[in-house]
Amino acid sequence: MGDTENLRVAVRVRPFSARETDEGATSIVQVAGNSTSLTDPATGKERHFAFDYSFDSTDASARNYASQELVFDKLGSHLIDNACQGYNVSLFAYGQTGSGK
């Protein structure tokens, strides 16, 4: 196979929906490199998670904004390459209905 990795795990933080923005929601998610942190708003306690890729798509004007093209370049292009070489490939996207998977 073209890649030595058989499995990659990625997380992408989506922007707020119009409803969430209208309701004044605040983010409890921070992305730094391949790490994603969640902060409990009640206690302030942080939980850290490590992934192969952590993408932040919350603010298009931010330096670390992950565009659709960037996510495809990092994940999707490898799948296409391997499929064209005759390998079986799978992509599993998990998330709430309507969240933009």
Short mmCIF file of N, CA and C in Angstrom, two decimals:
data_model
loop_
_atom_site.label_atom_id
_atom_site.label_comp_id
_atom_site.label_asym_id
_atom_site.label_seq_id
_atom_site.Cartn_x
_atom_site.Cartn_y
_atom_site.Cartn_z
N MET A 1 0.85 -1.17 0.00
CA MET A 1 0.00 0.00 0.00
C MET A 1 0.89 1.23 0.00
N GLY A 2 0.43 2.32 -0.60
CA GLY A 2 1.22 3.53 -0.68
C GLY A 2 1.57 4.14 0.66
N ASP A 3 0.68 4.02 1.62
CA ASP A 3 0.91 4.55 2.96
C ASP A 3 1.26 3.43 3.91
N THR A 4 2.03 3.75 4.94
CA THR A 4 2.35 2.75 5.96
C THR A 4 1.32 2.75 7.06
N GLU A 5 0.42 3.72 7.07
CA GLU A 5 -0.60 3.81 8.10
C GLU A 5 -1.89 3.17 7.61
N ASN A 6 -2.46 2.29 8.41
CA ASN A 6 -3.71 1.65 8.04
C ASN A 6 -4.92 2.39 8.57
N LEU A 7 -4.73 3.19 9.60
CA LEU A 7 -5.84 3.88 10.23
C LEU A 7 -5.40 5.26 10.65
N ARG A 8 -6.23 6.24 10.34
CA ARG A 8 -6.00 7.61 10.79
C ARG A 8 -7.25 8.09 11.49
N VAL A 9 -7.06 8.80 12.59
CA VAL A 9 -8.20 9.33 13.34
C VAL A 9 -8.07 10.85 13.36
N ALA A 10 -9.15 11.50 12.94
CA ALA A 10 -9.14 12.96 12.87
C ALA A 10 -10.41 13.51 13.48
N VAL A 11 -10.33 14.73 13.99
CA VAL A 11 -11.49 15.44 14.49
C VAL A 11 -11.51 16.82 13.84
N ARG A 12 -12.70 17.27 13.50
CA ARG A 12 -12.85 18.60 12.91
C ARG A 12 -13.89 19.35 13.71
N VAL A 13 -13.52 20.51 14.22
CA VAL A 13 -14.43 21.34 15.00
C VAL A 13 -15.13 22.28 14.03
N ARG A 14 -16.45 22.17 13.98
CA ARG A 14 -17.24 22.96 13.05
C ARG A 14 -17.55 24.33 13.62
N PRO A 15 -17.90 25.29 12.76
CA PRO A 15 -18.34 26.59 13.27
C PRO A 15 -19.72 26.48 13.91
N PHE A 16 -20.07 27.47 14.70
CA PHE A 16 -21.41 27.52 15.28
C PHE A 16 -22.44 27.66 14.18
N SER A 17 -23.59 27.06 14.39
CA SER A 17 -24.73 27.26 13.49
C SER A 17 -25.31 28.64 13.76
N ALA A 18 -26.19 29.09 12.88
CA ALA A 18 -26.85 30.39 13.08
C ALA A 18 -27.62 30.39 14.39
N ARG A 19 -28.28 29.29 14.69
CA ARG A 19 -29.05 29.19 15.94
C ARG A 19 -28.13 29.32 17.15
N GLU A 20 -26.99 28.63 17.12
CA GLU A 20 -26.05 28.70 18.24
C GLU A 20 -25.51 30.11 18.42
N THR A 21 -25.21 30.77 17.32
CA THR A 21 -24.72 32.15 17.38
C THR A 21 -25.80 33.07 17.94
N ASP A 22 -27.04 32.91 17.45
CA ASP A 22 -28.14 33.74 17.93
C ASP A 22 -28.38 33.56 19.43
N GLU A 23 -28.14 32.35 19.92
CA GLU A 23 -28.36 32.07 21.35
C GLU A 23 -27.16 32.47 22.21
N GLY A 24 -26.09 33.01 21.59
CA GLY A 24 -24.93 33.47 22.35
C GLY A 24 -24.04 32.36 22.86
N ALA A 25 -24.01 31.25 22.15
CA ALA A 25 -23.18 30.11 22.57
C ALA A 25 -21.70 30.50 22.60
N THR A 26 -20.97 29.89 23.52
CA THR A 26 -19.52 30.08 23.59
C THR A 26 -18.85 28.73 23.42
N SER A 27 -17.69 28.74 22.82
CA SER A 27 -16.99 27.50 22.52
C SER A 27 -16.29 26.95 23.76
N ILE A 28 -16.35 25.65 23.91
CA ILE A 28 -15.62 24.97 24.99
C ILE A 28 -14.51 24.11 24.41
N VAL A 29 -14.26 24.27 23.11
CA VAL A 29 -13.29 23.44 22.40
C VAL A 29 -12.11 24.29 21.96
N GLN A 30 -10.90 23.78 22.20
CA GLN A 30 -9.68 24.43 21.73
C GLN A 30 -8.87 23.39 20.96
N VAL A 31 -8.29 23.84 19.84
CA VAL A 31 -7.46 22.96 19.02
C VAL A 31 -6.05 23.53 19.00
N ALA A 32 -5.07 22.68 19.29
CA ALA A 32 -3.66 23.07 19.24
C ALA A 32 -2.88 21.91 18.66
N GLY A 33 -2.42 22.07 17.43
CA GLY A 33 -1.71 20.97 16.77
C GLY A 33 -2.64 19.79 16.60
N ASN A 34 -2.20 18.63 17.04
CA ASN A 34 -3.01 17.42 16.93
C ASN A 34 -3.80 17.14 18.20
N SER A 35 -3.88 18.12 19.07
CA SER A 35 -4.58 17.97 20.35
C SER A 35 -5.86 18.80 20.35
N THR A 36 -6.91 18.23 20.88
CA THR A 36 -8.17 18.93 21.05
C THR A 36 -8.53 18.88 22.53
N SER A 37 -8.89 20.04 23.08
CA SER A 37 -9.22 20.14 24.50
C SER A 37 -10.66 20.61 24.65
N LEU A 38 -11.33 20.05 25.65
CA LEU A 38 -12.69 20.47 26.01
C LEU A 38 -12.64 21.01 27.43
N THR A 39 -13.29 22.14 27.65
CA THR A 39 -13.34 22.74 28.98
C THR A 39 -14.76 22.66 29.50
N ASP A 40 -14.93 22.05 30.66
CA ASP A 40 -16.24 21.95 31.30
C ASP A 40 -16.62 23.35 31.78
N PRO A 41 -17.71 23.92 31.25
CA PRO A 41 -18.07 25.29 31.65
C PRO A 41 -18.46 25.41 33.12
N ALA A 42 -18.90 24.33 33.73
CA ALA A 42 -19.32 24.38 35.14
C ALA A 42 -18.13 24.37 36.08
N THR A 43 -17.08 23.61 35.73
CA THR A 43 -15.94 23.45 36.65
C THR A 43 -14.66 24.09 36.14
N GLY A 44 -14.58 24.35 34.85
CA GLY A 44 -13.36 24.88 34.26
C GLY A 44 -12.31 23.81 34.01
N LYS A 45 -12.63 22.57 34.35
CA LYS A 45 -11.69 21.47 34.16
C LYS A 45 -11.54 21.15 32.68
N GLU A 46 -10.29 20.97 32.26
CA GLU A 46 -10.00 20.65 30.86
C GLU A 46 -9.73 19.17 30.68
N ARG A 47 -10.16 18.66 29.55
CA ARG A 47 -9.84 17.29 29.15
C ARG A 47 -9.15 17.38 27.80
N HIS A 48 -8.04 16.69 27.67
CA HIS A 48 -7.23 16.76 26.45
C HIS A 48 -7.30 15.42 25.71
N PHE A 49 -7.38 15.52 24.38
CA PHE A 49 -7.46 14.35 23.53
C PHE A 49 -6.46 14.51 22.39
N ALA A 50 -5.77 13.43 22.05
CA ALA A 50 -4.79 13.46 20.96
C ALA A 50 -5.33 12.64 19.78
N PHE A 51 -5.18 13.17 18.59
CA PHE A 51 -5.61 12.52 17.36
C PHE A 51 -4.47 12.59 16.35
N ASP A 52 -4.59 11.86 15.27
CA ASP A 52 -3.62 12.01 14.19
C ASP A 52 -3.74 13.41 13.58
N TYR A 53 -4.97 13.92 13.51
CA TYR A 53 -5.23 15.26 12.98
C TYR A 53 -6.33 15.90 13.82
N SER A 54 -6.15 17.16 14.16
CA SER A 54 -7.19 17.98 14.77
C SER A 54 -7.35 19.22 13.91
N PHE A 55 -8.54 19.39 13.37
CA PHE A 55 -8.82 20.51 12.47
C PHE A 55 -9.77 21.48 13.14
N ASP A 56 -9.44 22.77 13.06
CA ASP A 56 -10.30 23.82 13.62
C ASP A 56 -10.91 24.60 12.47
N SER A 57 -12.21 24.44 12.27
CA SER A 57 -12.91 25.13 11.18
C SER A 57 -13.92 26.14 11.73
N THR A 58 -13.64 26.66 12.91
CA THR A 58 -14.60 27.55 13.56
C THR A 58 -14.54 28.99 13.06
N ASP A 59 -13.38 29.46 12.65
CA ASP A 59 -13.22 30.88 12.27
C ASP A 59 -12.38 30.97 11.01
N ALA A 60 -13.02 31.30 9.90
CA ALA A 60 -12.32 31.35 8.61
C ALA A 60 -11.21 32.39 8.58
N SER A 61 -11.22 33.36 9.47
CA SER A 61 -10.16 34.38 9.47
C SER A 61 -8.98 34.00 10.37
N ALA A 62 -9.09 32.88 11.09
CA ALA A 62 -8.01 32.46 12.00
C ALA A 62 -6.84 31.86 11.22
N ARG A 63 -5.66 32.01 11.78
CA ARG A 63 -4.44 31.50 11.16
C ARG A 63 -4.48 29.98 10.98
N ASN A 64 -5.06 29.29 11.93
CA ASN A 64 -5.07 27.82 11.90
C ASN A 64 -6.37 27.25 11.33
N TYR A 65 -7.13 28.06 10.57
CA TYR A 65 -8.40 27.61 10.01
C TYR A 65 -8.18 26.43 9.07
N ALA A 66 -8.98 25.39 9.24
CA ALA A 66 -8.89 24.21 8.39
C ALA A 66 -10.01 24.27 7.35
N SER A 67 -9.63 24.58 6.13
CA SER A 67 -10.61 24.65 5.04
C SER A 67 -10.96 23.24 4.58
N GLN A 68 -12.00 23.14 3.79
CA GLN A 68 -12.39 21.86 3.21
C GLN A 68 -11.24 21.29 2.37
N GLU A 69 -10.54 22.16 1.66
CA GLU A 69 -9.42 21.72 0.83
C GLU A 69 -8.28 21.15 1.67
N LEU A 70 -7.98 21.79 2.79
CA LEU A 70 -6.92 21.30 3.68
C LEU A 70 -7.26 19.92 4.23
N VAL A 71 -8.51 19.75 4.69
CA VAL A 71 -8.93 18.46 5.23
C VAL A 71 -8.84 17.39 4.14
N PHE A 72 -9.28 17.71 2.93
CA PHE A 72 -9.18 16.74 1.84
C PHE A 72 -7.73 16.39 1.54
N ASP A 73 -6.86 17.40 1.49
CA ASP A 73 -5.44 17.14 1.20
C ASP A 73 -4.82 16.22 2.25
N LYS A 74 -5.18 16.42 3.51
CA LYS A 74 -4.60 15.61 4.60
C LYS A 74 -5.19 14.22 4.69
N LEU A 75 -6.47 14.06 4.35
CA LEU A 75 -7.15 12.78 4.56
C LEU A 75 -7.67 12.15 3.26
N GLY A 76 -8.44 12.89 2.52
CA GLY A 76 -9.12 12.33 1.36
C GLY A 76 -8.23 11.96 0.20
N SER A 77 -7.20 12.74 -0.05
CA SER A 77 -6.35 12.47 -1.21
C SER A 77 -5.65 11.12 -1.10
N HIS A 78 -5.29 10.72 0.11
CA HIS A 78 -4.65 9.41 0.31
C HIS A 78 -5.63 8.28 0.00
N LEU A 79 -6.87 8.47 0.37
CA LEU A 79 -7.89 7.46 0.07
C LEU A 79 -8.07 7.30 -1.44
N ILE A 80 -8.15 8.41 -2.12
CA ILE A 80 -8.32 8.39 -3.58
C ILE A 80 -7.13 7.69 -4.23
N ASP A 81 -5.91 8.06 -3.82
CA ASP A 81 -4.70 7.45 -4.38
C ASP A 81 -4.71 5.93 -4.19
N ASN A 82 -5.01 5.49 -2.97
CA ASN A 82 -5.01 4.05 -2.70
C ASN A 82 -6.13 3.33 -3.43
N ALA A 83 -7.30 3.94 -3.53
CA ALA A 83 -8.40 3.33 -4.28
C ALA A 83 -8.02 3.17 -5.75
N CYS A 84 -7.35 4.16 -6.31
CA CYS A 84 -6.92 4.09 -7.72
C CYS A 84 -5.85 3.02 -7.94
N GLN A 85 -5.15 2.65 -6.86
CA GLN A 85 -4.15 1.58 -6.95
C GLN A 85 -4.78 0.21 -6.72
N GLY A 86 -6.10 0.17 -6.50
CA GLY A 86 -6.80 -1.09 -6.35
C GLY A 86 -7.01 -1.56 -4.92
N TYR A 87 -6.65 -0.73 -3.95
CA TYR A 87 -6.84 -1.12 -2.55
C TYR A 87 -8.25 -0.76 -2.10
N ASN A 88 -8.77 -1.52 -1.14
CA ASN A 88 -10.04 -1.17 -0.52
C ASN A 88 -9.80 -0.03 0.45
N VAL A 89 -10.69 0.95 0.44
CA VAL A 89 -10.58 2.08 1.36
C VAL A 89 -11.94 2.36 1.96
N SER A 90 -11.93 2.96 3.14
CA SER A 90 -13.17 3.35 3.81
C SER A 90 -12.96 4.69 4.50
N LEU A 91 -14.01 5.47 4.54
CA LEU A 91 -14.03 6.72 5.29
C LEU A 91 -15.29 6.70 6.14
N PHE A 92 -15.12 6.84 7.43
CA PHE A 92 -16.24 6.85 8.36
C PHE A 92 -16.34 8.23 8.96
N ALA A 93 -17.46 8.89 8.74
CA ALA A 93 -17.70 10.22 9.31
C ALA A 93 -18.81 10.12 10.32
N TYR A 94 -18.55 10.57 11.52
CA TYR A 94 -19.51 10.46 12.62
C TYR A 94 -19.86 11.85 13.11
N GLY A 95 -21.11 12.09 13.34
CA GLY A 95 -21.53 13.36 13.89
C GLY A 95 -23.03 13.50 13.84
N GLN A 96 -23.52 14.54 14.48
CA GLN A 96 -24.95 14.79 14.54
C GLN A 96 -25.50 15.06 13.15
N THR A 97 -26.71 14.60 12.90
CA THR A 97 -27.37 14.86 11.62
C THR A 97 -27.41 16.36 11.36
N GLY A 98 -27.03 16.75 10.16
CA GLY A 98 -27.04 18.15 9.79
C GLY A 98 -25.82 18.93 10.22
N SER A 99 -24.80 18.25 10.75
CA SER A 99 -23.63 18.96 11.27
C SER A 99 -22.57 19.21 10.20
N GLY A 100 -22.78 18.75 8.99
CA GLY A 100 -21.85 19.05 7.90
C GLY A 100 -20.75 18.05 7.70
N LYS A 101 -21.03 16.81 7.99
CA LYS A 101 -20.01 15.76 7.80
C LYS A 101 -19.63 15.70 6.35
#
